[in-house]
């Protein structure tokens, strides 16, 4: 009979189909380094607490380190029969060290081990994803800088509404990304918490020191309840929810770019590097990267729903259902990372057709609200001003002309308060400038916002550097590279 590491109470082999069914190694090998790191910290703690001798503890750590090196050199074979990453590493440790390997799992369960691995994994992924968001945000800010003079229609209901500067579009998306960054940073406190020591569900009788492990792995805190530590995956769900919002934002931006690059809009063209052709229609150049970003949003939402559903009916504490948390999480991390990596270069590669954008402001009465406000400044009640301008627009529609092309006489037929200054008030660029300078005592909102983001981006960069340094110290402490 083949011997499992947990095989003591079993008289029969697991069916091969069951081995396949229960095994997760195909998926959770993604956690190999995190698992090794967690085990090294655990082994160090066992030595520190005199549960193992110092030399046993050192031996275990050295064996684990060897496995890490072999892993980097691609010299490791994982086996389905060993079920998951934890058992695979433990078997490899037997191959390295012989019987002493059997001491590693003292006062530990795979339940707290897998929870620890997930915390370690999400810690490094959170830092990387915040960094990628920062790079995208800085691209948006560069674009905002260079498009401060370009005007185009702002839309509501996808109908032309008011003239805006193109910079405002980029700044709107930068605001969304800023909140995405803050959401992930906020989740850090709950990710950077150690579950190790919770054992299967209720710790152990061995006199371990949870705080010691947490300290050498540079966690901010430990879970106070063991039963909670092995049961919950709320920190994963928070991450997936933040990831879903990142994708929602990028999906909307993608939709913008897809519309803008259509012949109907023709506001931008995307670089060939980010488009593909049609196998049948020779003339086609399709915005696939933007479309796929929109499409991949669906799978990230799906992952969030999976995890929420996975958790909802589980009694305390650990249940094997929880093994299903990994695929959606890893898939989301992979998806968000790949989208973010391709998106900054995509944006940098777009060509802006400023003339088309500006031409599009000339139809659609984008200055109608400003005209109503012109009358309000002459003490007409807004509702009445709205009515007057509404009638003027209707008149223009019958004449097929714009508001600014009416003569003063024609305009005064609607309100005697209108005078020559109306033509300045109807000028689209003037309107966009007035909107821009309305909030900051004459200073441009766009300029103020850009300055604000430069400070925010510096803060984020500092945060990323500080956390990277923290993880680097942990890795250096254990000698893993
Ligand atoms: N592979 C398992 C998971 O991902 C590890 C924990 C298994 N624990 C157990 N008691 N079978 O959740």
Short mmCIF file of C-alpha atoms and ligand atoms in Angstrom, two decimals:
data_model
loop_
_atom_site.label_atom_id
_atom_site.label_comp_id
_atom_site.label_asym_id
_atom_site.label_seq_id
_atom_site.Cartn_x
_atom_site.Cartn_y
_atom_site.Cartn_z
CA UNK A 1 0.00 0.00 0.00
CA UNK A 2 1.34 3.46 -0.90
CA UNK A 3 1.98 5.54 2.17
CA UNK A 4 0.43 8.97 2.54
CA UNK A 5 1.90 11.43 5.01
CA UNK A 6 -1.47 11.26 6.76
CA UNK A 7 -1.97 7.53 6.09
CA UNK A 8 -1.75 6.08 9.63
CA UNK A 9 -5.42 5.36 10.16
CA UNK A 10 -6.11 4.15 6.62
CA UNK A 11 -6.28 0.53 5.51
CA UNK A 12 -6.93 1.11 1.83
CA UNK A 13 -5.37 3.24 -0.87
CA UNK A 14 -7.18 6.29 -2.15
CA UNK A 15 -8.83 5.55 -5.49
CA UNK A 16 -6.83 7.10 -8.36
CA UNK A 17 -9.97 9.01 -9.42
CA UNK A 18 -10.27 10.38 -5.92
CA UNK A 19 -6.63 11.36 -5.89
CA UNK A 20 -7.23 13.32 -9.08
CA UNK A 21 -10.41 14.80 -7.71
CA UNK A 22 -8.96 16.01 -4.42
CA UNK A 23 -5.53 17.04 -5.63
CA UNK A 24 -4.84 20.74 -5.96
CA UNK A 25 -1.14 20.67 -6.84
CA UNK A 26 -1.79 21.78 -10.43
CA UNK A 27 -3.14 25.01 -9.03
CA UNK A 28 -1.53 25.63 -5.68
CA UNK A 29 2.06 25.15 -6.82
CA UNK A 30 1.75 28.88 -7.40
CA UNK A 31 2.24 29.11 -3.63
CA UNK A 32 5.48 27.12 -3.55
CA UNK A 33 7.77 29.96 -2.44
CA UNK A 34 5.26 31.29 0.04
CA UNK A 35 4.86 27.80 1.46
CA UNK A 36 8.60 27.34 1.85
CA UNK A 37 8.99 30.75 3.45
CA UNK A 38 6.16 30.04 5.89
CA UNK A 39 7.67 26.68 6.77
CA UNK A 40 11.08 28.20 7.38
CA UNK A 41 9.54 30.69 9.78
CA UNK A 42 7.65 27.88 11.49
CA UNK A 43 10.82 25.80 11.83
CA UNK A 44 12.67 28.81 13.26
CA UNK A 45 9.91 29.31 15.82
CA UNK A 46 9.96 25.61 16.84
CA UNK A 47 13.68 25.99 17.59
CA UNK A 48 13.19 29.29 19.39
CA UNK A 49 10.53 27.76 21.66
CA UNK A 50 12.70 24.67 22.39
CA UNK A 51 10.11 22.41 20.79
CA UNK A 52 12.90 21.26 18.46
CA UNK A 53 16.63 21.52 19.09
CA UNK A 54 18.46 24.40 17.45
CA UNK A 55 20.24 22.01 15.15
CA UNK A 56 17.00 20.31 14.07
CA UNK A 57 15.49 23.71 13.40
CA UNK A 58 18.52 24.77 11.35
CA UNK A 59 18.51 21.50 9.44
CA UNK A 60 14.86 21.92 8.51
CA UNK A 61 15.46 25.48 7.37
CA UNK A 62 18.46 24.43 5.30
CA UNK A 63 16.48 21.59 3.70
CA UNK A 64 13.67 24.00 2.83
CA UNK A 65 16.18 26.44 1.38
CA UNK A 66 17.61 23.70 -0.82
CA UNK A 67 14.13 22.99 -2.12
CA UNK A 68 13.68 26.69 -2.93
CA UNK A 69 16.92 26.66 -4.92
CA UNK A 70 15.93 23.50 -6.77
CA UNK A 71 12.59 25.07 -7.52
CA UNK A 72 14.26 28.09 -9.11
CA UNK A 73 16.49 25.77 -11.11
CA UNK A 74 13.39 23.87 -12.28
CA UNK A 75 14.63 20.68 -10.67
CA UNK A 76 11.51 19.83 -8.72
CA UNK A 77 8.74 17.41 -9.62
CA UNK A 78 5.39 17.79 -7.99
CA UNK A 79 3.11 14.76 -7.74
CA UNK A 80 -0.65 14.46 -7.78
CA UNK A 81 -0.39 11.65 -5.19
CA UNK A 82 0.96 14.20 -2.73
CA UNK A 83 -2.27 16.12 -3.03
CA UNK A 84 -1.26 19.72 -2.56
CA UNK A 85 1.72 22.05 -2.36
CA UNK A 86 2.14 21.55 1.40
CA UNK A 87 2.45 17.77 1.19
CA UNK A 88 4.62 17.98 -1.90
CA UNK A 89 7.11 20.25 -0.17
CA UNK A 90 7.08 18.00 2.87
CA UNK A 91 7.85 14.95 0.72
CA UNK A 92 10.67 16.85 -0.96
CA UNK A 93 11.98 17.68 2.49
CA UNK A 94 12.09 13.96 3.32
CA UNK A 95 14.14 13.46 0.18
CA UNK A 96 16.50 16.21 1.36
CA UNK A 97 16.79 15.27 5.02
CA UNK A 98 15.31 11.88 5.80
CA UNK A 99 13.36 11.29 9.00
CA UNK A 100 13.98 14.68 10.63
CA UNK A 101 11.65 16.14 7.99
CA UNK A 102 8.83 14.57 9.99
CA UNK A 103 9.37 17.17 12.73
CA UNK A 104 8.47 20.17 10.58
CA UNK A 105 4.73 19.79 10.91
CA UNK A 106 4.83 19.90 14.73
CA UNK A 107 2.10 22.15 16.12
CA UNK A 108 0.83 23.03 12.67
CA UNK A 109 -1.95 21.99 10.34
CA UNK A 110 -2.37 22.50 6.64
CA UNK A 111 -5.32 24.63 7.65
CA UNK A 112 -3.23 27.40 9.19
CA UNK A 113 -0.45 26.69 6.70
CA UNK A 114 -2.59 27.34 3.65
CA UNK A 115 -4.08 30.44 5.23
CA UNK A 116 -0.55 31.70 5.90
CA UNK A 117 0.48 30.99 2.31
CA UNK A 118 -2.46 32.97 1.00
CA UNK A 119 -1.62 35.93 3.22
CA UNK A 120 2.00 35.85 2.05
CA UNK A 121 0.95 35.53 -1.58
CA UNK A 122 -1.54 38.39 -1.44
CA UNK A 123 0.96 40.59 0.33
CA UNK A 124 3.42 40.48 -2.55
CA UNK A 125 0.70 40.63 -5.20
CA UNK A 126 -0.91 43.67 -3.59
CA UNK A 127 2.37 45.57 -3.71
CA UNK A 128 2.96 44.67 -7.38
CA UNK A 129 -0.57 45.58 -8.40
CA UNK A 130 -0.45 48.92 -6.62
CA UNK A 131 2.81 49.60 -8.44
CA UNK A 132 1.21 48.74 -11.79
CA UNK A 133 -1.75 50.99 -10.98
CA UNK A 134 0.69 53.77 -10.20
CA UNK A 135 2.39 53.39 -13.57
CA UNK A 136 -0.93 53.57 -15.33
CA UNK A 137 -1.93 56.58 -13.29
CA UNK A 138 1.27 58.39 -14.17
CA UNK A 139 0.57 57.72 -17.86
CA UNK A 140 -2.88 59.27 -17.42
CA UNK A 141 -1.32 62.30 -15.76
CA UNK A 142 1.18 62.70 -18.61
CA UNK A 143 -1.72 62.56 -21.05
CA UNK A 144 -3.61 65.13 -18.97
CA UNK A 145 -0.58 67.43 -19.10
CA UNK A 146 -0.35 67.23 -22.86
CA UNK A 147 -4.07 67.62 -23.55
CA UNK A 148 -4.92 70.69 -21.51
CA UNK A 149 -5.78 72.72 -24.57
CA UNK A 150 -7.75 70.13 -26.52
CA UNK A 151 -11.50 70.54 -26.30
CA UNK A 152 -14.10 67.94 -27.09
CA UNK A 153 -17.68 67.25 -26.09
CA UNK A 154 -18.36 65.86 -22.65
CA UNK A 155 -21.33 63.48 -22.85
CA UNK A 156 -24.25 62.48 -20.72
CA UNK A 157 -26.50 59.69 -22.02
CA UNK A 158 -23.90 59.51 -24.82
CA UNK A 159 -25.38 62.78 -26.11
CA UNK A 160 -23.13 65.79 -26.49
CA UNK A 161 -23.53 67.86 -23.34
CA UNK A 162 -20.90 70.50 -22.60
CA UNK A 163 -17.44 71.35 -23.90
CA UNK A 164 -14.61 69.94 -21.78
CA UNK A 165 -10.86 69.67 -22.06
CA UNK A 166 -9.51 66.25 -22.96
CA UNK A 167 -7.35 66.47 -19.83
CA UNK A 168 -10.54 66.16 -17.79
CA UNK A 169 -11.23 62.71 -19.21
CA UNK A 170 -7.81 61.45 -18.18
CA UNK A 171 -8.15 63.05 -14.76
CA UNK A 172 -11.52 61.39 -14.22
CA UNK A 173 -9.94 57.98 -14.76
CA UNK A 174 -6.97 58.95 -12.64
CA UNK A 175 -9.42 59.65 -9.80
CA UNK A 176 -10.85 56.16 -10.16
CA UNK A 177 -7.40 54.58 -10.10
CA UNK A 178 -6.49 56.65 -7.05
CA UNK A 179 -9.42 55.13 -5.16
CA UNK A 180 -8.44 51.67 -6.43
CA UNK A 181 -4.99 52.23 -4.95
CA UNK A 182 -6.45 53.43 -1.66
CA UNK A 183 -8.76 50.41 -1.48
CA UNK A 184 -5.86 48.01 -1.90
CA UNK A 185 -3.76 49.92 0.61
CA UNK A 186 -6.62 49.79 3.05
CA UNK A 187 -6.83 46.01 2.64
CA UNK A 188 -3.15 45.68 3.53
CA UNK A 189 -3.82 45.79 7.26
CA UNK A 190 -6.04 42.73 6.96
CA UNK A 191 -3.73 40.91 4.57
CA UNK A 192 -0.66 41.53 6.66
CA UNK A 193 -1.96 39.48 9.56
CA UNK A 194 -0.59 36.08 10.52
CA UNK A 195 -2.85 33.05 10.93
CA UNK A 196 0.03 30.68 11.76
CA UNK A 197 -0.28 28.97 15.10
CA UNK A 198 -4.01 28.46 14.69
CA UNK A 199 -3.28 24.79 13.95
CA UNK A 200 -6.21 22.79 12.63
CA UNK A 201 -8.62 25.07 14.47
CA UNK A 202 -7.56 25.45 18.10
CA UNK A 203 -3.80 25.95 18.19
CA UNK A 204 -1.85 23.21 19.95
CA UNK A 205 -0.61 22.07 23.34
CA UNK A 206 3.04 22.59 22.43
CA UNK A 207 3.69 26.07 23.75
CA UNK A 208 4.36 27.76 20.42
CA UNK A 209 4.91 31.49 19.95
CA UNK A 210 2.63 32.92 17.27
CA UNK A 211 4.08 36.39 17.74
CA UNK A 212 7.59 35.20 17.01
CA UNK A 213 6.56 33.81 13.60
CA UNK A 214 4.59 36.95 12.87
CA UNK A 215 7.58 39.12 13.78
CA UNK A 216 10.13 37.32 11.59
CA UNK A 217 7.70 37.34 8.68
CA UNK A 218 7.05 41.04 9.40
CA UNK A 219 3.33 40.74 9.84
CA UNK A 220 1.65 43.66 11.59
CA UNK A 221 -0.49 41.44 13.80
CA UNK A 222 -1.73 37.90 14.45
CA UNK A 223 -5.29 36.63 14.29
CA UNK A 224 -6.56 36.57 17.85
CA UNK A 225 -9.03 33.73 17.18
CA UNK A 226 -7.62 30.47 15.82
CA UNK A 227 -11.05 29.38 14.67
CA UNK A 228 -11.40 32.60 12.70
CA UNK A 229 -7.86 32.36 11.30
CA UNK A 230 -8.41 29.00 9.57
CA UNK A 231 -12.00 29.68 8.46
CA UNK A 232 -12.23 33.04 6.85
CA UNK A 233 -11.23 34.22 3.42
CA UNK A 234 -12.62 37.72 3.76
CA UNK A 235 -9.22 39.21 2.94
CA UNK A 236 -9.33 37.35 -0.39
CA UNK A 237 -12.84 38.61 -1.09
CA UNK A 238 -11.82 42.17 -0.31
CA UNK A 239 -8.97 41.83 -2.75
CA UNK A 240 -11.27 40.38 -5.44
CA UNK A 241 -13.71 43.18 -4.88
CA UNK A 242 -10.97 45.79 -5.26
CA UNK A 243 -9.83 43.91 -8.39
CA UNK A 244 -13.39 43.95 -9.75
CA UNK A 245 -13.54 47.72 -9.39
CA UNK A 246 -10.17 48.12 -11.09
CA UNK A 247 -11.56 46.10 -13.99
CA UNK A 248 -14.82 48.07 -13.99
CA UNK A 249 -12.83 51.27 -14.38
CA UNK A 250 -10.57 49.89 -17.09
CA UNK A 251 -13.54 48.40 -18.86
CA UNK A 252 -15.21 51.81 -19.02
CA UNK A 253 -12.01 53.41 -20.25
CA UNK A 254 -11.78 50.65 -22.85
CA UNK A 255 -15.31 51.34 -24.00
CA UNK A 256 -14.35 55.01 -24.39
CA UNK A 257 -11.33 54.10 -26.50
CA UNK A 258 -13.32 51.64 -28.61
CA UNK A 259 -15.96 54.28 -29.36
CA UNK A 260 -13.41 56.99 -29.96
CA UNK A 261 -11.45 54.87 -32.41
CA UNK A 262 -14.54 53.99 -34.46
CA UNK A 263 -14.96 55.81 -37.75
CA UNK A 264 -18.12 57.37 -36.38
CA UNK A 265 -16.14 59.24 -33.72
CA UNK A 266 -12.64 59.17 -35.18
CA UNK A 267 -11.31 60.98 -32.09
CA UNK A 268 -8.25 58.76 -31.70
CA UNK A 269 -6.37 56.06 -33.46
CA UNK A 270 -4.61 53.28 -31.63
CA UNK A 271 -1.10 52.21 -32.45
CA UNK A 272 -0.85 49.15 -34.72
CA UNK A 273 1.04 47.44 -31.92
CA UNK A 274 -2.18 47.15 -29.93
CA UNK A 275 -4.60 46.19 -32.67
CA UNK A 276 -5.19 43.16 -34.84
CA UNK A 277 -6.62 42.62 -38.28
CA UNK A 278 -9.44 40.48 -39.59
CA UNK A 279 -8.79 37.13 -41.22
CA UNK A 280 -11.38 37.97 -43.87
CA UNK A 281 -11.75 41.73 -44.17
CA UNK A 282 -8.45 43.21 -45.32
CA UNK A 283 -9.30 46.77 -44.31
CA UNK A 284 -9.93 46.04 -40.63
CA UNK A 285 -7.93 47.29 -37.66
CA UNK A 286 -9.61 46.18 -34.47
CA UNK A 287 -9.09 47.54 -30.94
CA UNK A 288 -8.61 44.08 -29.44
CA UNK A 289 -6.66 45.02 -26.32
CA UNK A 290 -9.41 47.36 -25.21
CA UNK A 291 -12.09 44.82 -26.11
CA UNK A 292 -10.34 42.02 -24.25
CA UNK A 293 -9.96 44.24 -21.21
CA UNK A 294 -13.71 44.79 -21.28
CA UNK A 295 -14.20 41.03 -21.76
CA UNK A 296 -11.81 39.96 -19.02
CA UNK A 297 -13.74 42.11 -16.58
CA UNK A 298 -16.42 39.43 -16.70
CA UNK A 299 -14.12 36.70 -15.41
CA UNK A 300 -12.88 38.86 -12.55
CA UNK A 301 -16.47 39.58 -11.48
CA UNK A 302 -17.07 35.82 -11.76
CA UNK A 303 -14.20 35.15 -9.36
CA UNK A 304 -15.61 37.55 -6.82
CA UNK A 305 -18.99 35.84 -7.04
CA UNK A 306 -17.30 32.42 -6.70
CA UNK A 307 -15.59 33.33 -3.47
CA UNK A 308 -18.64 34.98 -1.97
CA UNK A 309 -20.70 31.91 -2.79
CA UNK A 310 -17.99 29.52 -1.62
CA UNK A 311 -17.98 31.04 1.82
CA UNK A 312 -21.63 31.60 2.46
CA UNK A 313 -22.79 28.28 3.86
CA UNK A 314 -19.67 26.99 5.58
CA UNK A 315 -19.86 26.09 9.25
CA UNK A 316 -16.77 26.86 11.32
CA UNK A 317 -13.97 26.07 10.94
CA UNK A 318 -11.95 24.80 7.97
CA UNK A 319 -13.83 22.88 5.28
CA UNK A 320 -12.26 21.40 2.21
CA UNK A 321 -14.49 23.62 0.08
CA UNK A 322 -11.96 26.33 0.84
CA UNK A 323 -9.47 24.71 -1.48
CA UNK A 324 -11.61 26.15 -4.29
CA UNK A 325 -10.55 29.67 -3.31
CA UNK A 326 -7.30 29.49 -5.22
CA UNK A 327 -8.19 29.25 -8.88
CA UNK A 328 -10.40 32.35 -8.88
CA UNK A 329 -7.82 34.27 -6.88
CA UNK A 330 -4.84 33.30 -9.03
CA UNK A 331 -6.80 33.86 -12.22
CA UNK A 332 -7.77 37.34 -11.04
CA UNK A 333 -4.22 38.25 -10.10
CA UNK A 334 -2.99 37.05 -13.47
CA UNK A 335 -5.73 38.89 -15.33
CA UNK A 336 -5.36 42.20 -13.49
CA UNK A 337 -1.58 42.11 -13.80
CA UNK A 338 -1.69 41.43 -17.52
CA UNK A 339 -4.31 44.09 -18.20
CA UNK A 340 -2.44 46.71 -16.19
CA UNK A 341 0.87 45.85 -17.85
CA UNK A 342 -0.49 46.32 -21.34
CA UNK A 343 -2.68 49.32 -20.62
CA UNK A 344 -0.09 52.03 -19.91
CA UNK A 345 1.74 51.38 -23.21
CA UNK A 346 -1.61 51.20 -25.00
CA UNK A 347 -2.51 54.68 -23.76
CA UNK A 348 0.90 56.08 -24.57
CA UNK A 349 0.50 54.78 -28.13
CA UNK A 350 -2.79 56.47 -29.01
CA UNK A 351 -2.86 59.30 -31.52
CA UNK A 352 -5.28 62.06 -30.70
CA UNK A 353 -7.25 63.70 -33.46
CA UNK A 354 -7.68 67.10 -31.80
CA UNK A 355 -9.32 68.63 -34.87
CA UNK A 356 -12.08 66.02 -34.93
CA UNK A 357 -12.64 66.45 -31.22
CA UNK A 358 -12.91 70.18 -31.54
CA UNK A 359 -15.16 69.93 -34.63
CA UNK A 360 -17.51 67.70 -32.65
CA UNK A 361 -18.12 70.51 -30.16
CA UNK A 362 -19.56 72.70 -32.88
CA UNK A 363 -22.78 70.77 -33.31
CA UNK A 364 -25.18 69.90 -30.57
CA UNK A 365 -25.60 73.25 -28.78
CA UNK A 366 -22.89 72.55 -26.21
CA UNK A 367 -23.01 76.21 -25.21
CA UNK A 368 -26.73 76.20 -24.30
CA UNK A 369 -26.17 75.83 -20.54
CA UNK A 370 -23.59 78.61 -20.61
CA UNK A 371 -26.09 80.84 -22.41
CA UNK A 372 -28.69 80.16 -19.72
CA UNK A 373 -26.09 81.06 -17.09
CA UNK A 374 -25.26 84.23 -19.05
CA UNK A 375 -28.89 85.27 -18.56
CA UNK A 376 -28.78 84.25 -14.89
CA UNK A 377 -25.80 86.59 -14.46
CA UNK A 378 -28.15 89.27 -15.79
CA UNK A 379 -30.57 88.39 -12.96
CA UNK A 380 -32.98 86.19 -14.87
CA UNK A 381 -34.22 83.23 -12.76
CA UNK A 382 -32.53 80.04 -13.91
CA UNK A 383 -35.80 78.25 -14.73
CA UNK A 384 -36.85 81.18 -16.92
CA UNK A 385 -33.40 81.36 -18.54
CA UNK A 386 -33.65 77.64 -19.29
CA UNK A 387 -37.00 78.23 -21.00
CA UNK A 388 -35.67 81.13 -23.09
CA UNK A 389 -32.60 79.20 -24.27
CA UNK A 390 -34.77 76.15 -24.95
CA UNK A 391 -36.84 78.27 -27.33
CA UNK A 392 -33.69 79.66 -28.98
CA UNK A 393 -32.40 76.12 -29.53
CA UNK A 394 -35.72 75.10 -31.08
CA UNK A 395 -35.48 78.15 -33.38
CA UNK A 396 -31.93 77.16 -34.39
CA UNK A 397 -33.07 73.60 -35.10
CA UNK A 398 -35.67 74.89 -37.57
CA UNK A 399 -33.03 77.14 -39.16
CA UNK A 400 -30.39 74.39 -39.01
CA UNK A 401 -27.84 76.71 -37.43
CA UNK A 402 -25.91 77.13 -34.18
CA UNK A 403 -26.62 79.55 -31.33
CA UNK A 404 -23.52 81.62 -32.00
CA UNK A 405 -24.50 82.10 -35.64
CA UNK A 406 -27.70 83.98 -34.71
CA UNK A 407 -27.59 87.75 -35.15
CA UNK A 408 -27.96 89.97 -32.10
CA UNK A 409 -31.40 91.03 -33.33
CA UNK A 410 -32.54 87.45 -33.60
CA UNK A 411 -31.30 86.75 -30.06
CA UNK A 412 -32.84 89.89 -28.58
CA UNK A 413 -36.21 88.73 -29.84
CA UNK A 414 -35.92 86.05 -27.14
CA UNK A 415 -34.49 88.32 -24.42
CA UNK A 416 -33.70 92.02 -24.44
CA UNK A 417 -31.02 91.43 -21.85
CA UNK A 418 -28.79 89.82 -24.43
CA UNK A 419 -26.07 92.17 -25.74
CA UNK A 420 -22.86 91.91 -27.73
CA UNK A 421 -20.99 90.19 -24.93
CA UNK A 422 -23.09 87.11 -25.67
CA UNK A 423 -20.69 86.03 -28.42
CA UNK A 424 -17.85 85.67 -25.94
CA UNK A 425 -20.17 83.80 -23.64
CA UNK A 426 -21.03 81.39 -26.44
CA UNK A 427 -17.43 80.70 -27.40
CA UNK A 428 -16.77 77.03 -26.60
CA UNK A 429 -13.19 77.44 -25.51
CA UNK A 430 -14.15 80.35 -23.23
CA UNK A 431 -16.83 78.17 -21.70
CA UNK A 432 -14.44 75.29 -21.07
CA UNK A 433 -11.96 77.73 -19.48
CA UNK A 434 -14.65 79.29 -17.30
CA UNK A 435 -15.68 75.86 -16.04
CA UNK A 436 -12.06 74.99 -15.41
CA UNK A 437 -11.32 78.11 -13.40
CA UNK A 438 -14.60 78.26 -11.51
CA UNK A 439 -13.53 76.36 -8.40
CA UNK A 440 -10.11 77.59 -7.40
CA UNK A 441 -10.32 81.41 -7.39
CA UNK A 442 -9.33 81.65 -11.03
CA UNK A 443 -6.71 78.88 -10.94
CA UNK A 444 -7.19 76.05 -13.38
CA UNK A 445 -8.79 72.99 -11.76
CA UNK A 446 -6.85 70.85 -14.18
CA UNK A 447 -3.56 72.36 -13.01
CA UNK A 448 -4.57 72.00 -9.35
CA UNK A 449 -5.61 68.40 -9.90
CA UNK A 450 -2.42 67.49 -11.71
CA UNK A 451 -0.36 68.93 -8.86
CA UNK A 452 -2.46 66.98 -6.38
CA UNK A 453 -1.86 63.74 -8.25
CA UNK A 454 1.86 64.36 -8.38
CA UNK A 455 1.89 64.39 -4.57
CA UNK A 456 -0.41 61.39 -4.34
CA UNK A 457 1.73 59.44 -6.78
CA UNK A 458 4.83 60.23 -4.74
CA UNK A 459 3.05 58.91 -1.62
CA UNK A 460 2.09 55.72 -3.41
CA UNK A 461 5.63 55.27 -4.73
CA UNK A 462 6.97 55.67 -1.18
CA UNK A 463 4.46 53.14 0.14
CA UNK A 464 5.42 50.62 -2.53
CA UNK A 465 9.13 51.11 -1.86
CA UNK A 466 8.65 50.75 1.90
CA UNK A 467 6.62 47.53 1.58
CA UNK A 468 8.98 46.06 -1.02
CA UNK A 469 11.83 46.73 1.37
CA UNK A 470 9.92 44.95 4.14
CA UNK A 471 9.42 41.82 2.06
CA UNK A 472 12.99 41.99 0.84
CA UNK A 473 14.18 41.95 4.45
CA UNK A 474 12.08 38.86 5.17
CA UNK A 475 13.47 37.04 2.17
CA UNK A 476 17.03 38.10 2.97
CA UNK A 477 16.58 36.92 6.57
CA UNK A 478 15.81 33.43 5.32
CA UNK A 479 18.29 33.53 2.44
CA UNK A 480 15.65 32.80 -0.23
CA UNK A 481 16.09 34.57 -3.52
N1 LIG B 1 -5.13 21.98 -0.10
C1 LIG B 1 -5.87 22.45 1.01
C2 LIG B 1 -6.49 23.81 0.69
O1 LIG B 1 -6.09 24.37 -0.26
C3 LIG B 1 -4.98 22.60 2.19
C4 LIG B 1 -5.63 22.37 3.48
C5 LIG B 1 -6.09 20.96 3.58
N2 LIG B 1 -6.51 20.63 4.90
C6 LIG B 1 -7.07 19.48 5.18
N3 LIG B 1 -7.36 19.26 6.39
N4 LIG B 1 -7.31 18.58 4.26
O2 LIG B 1 -7.36 24.29 1.37
#
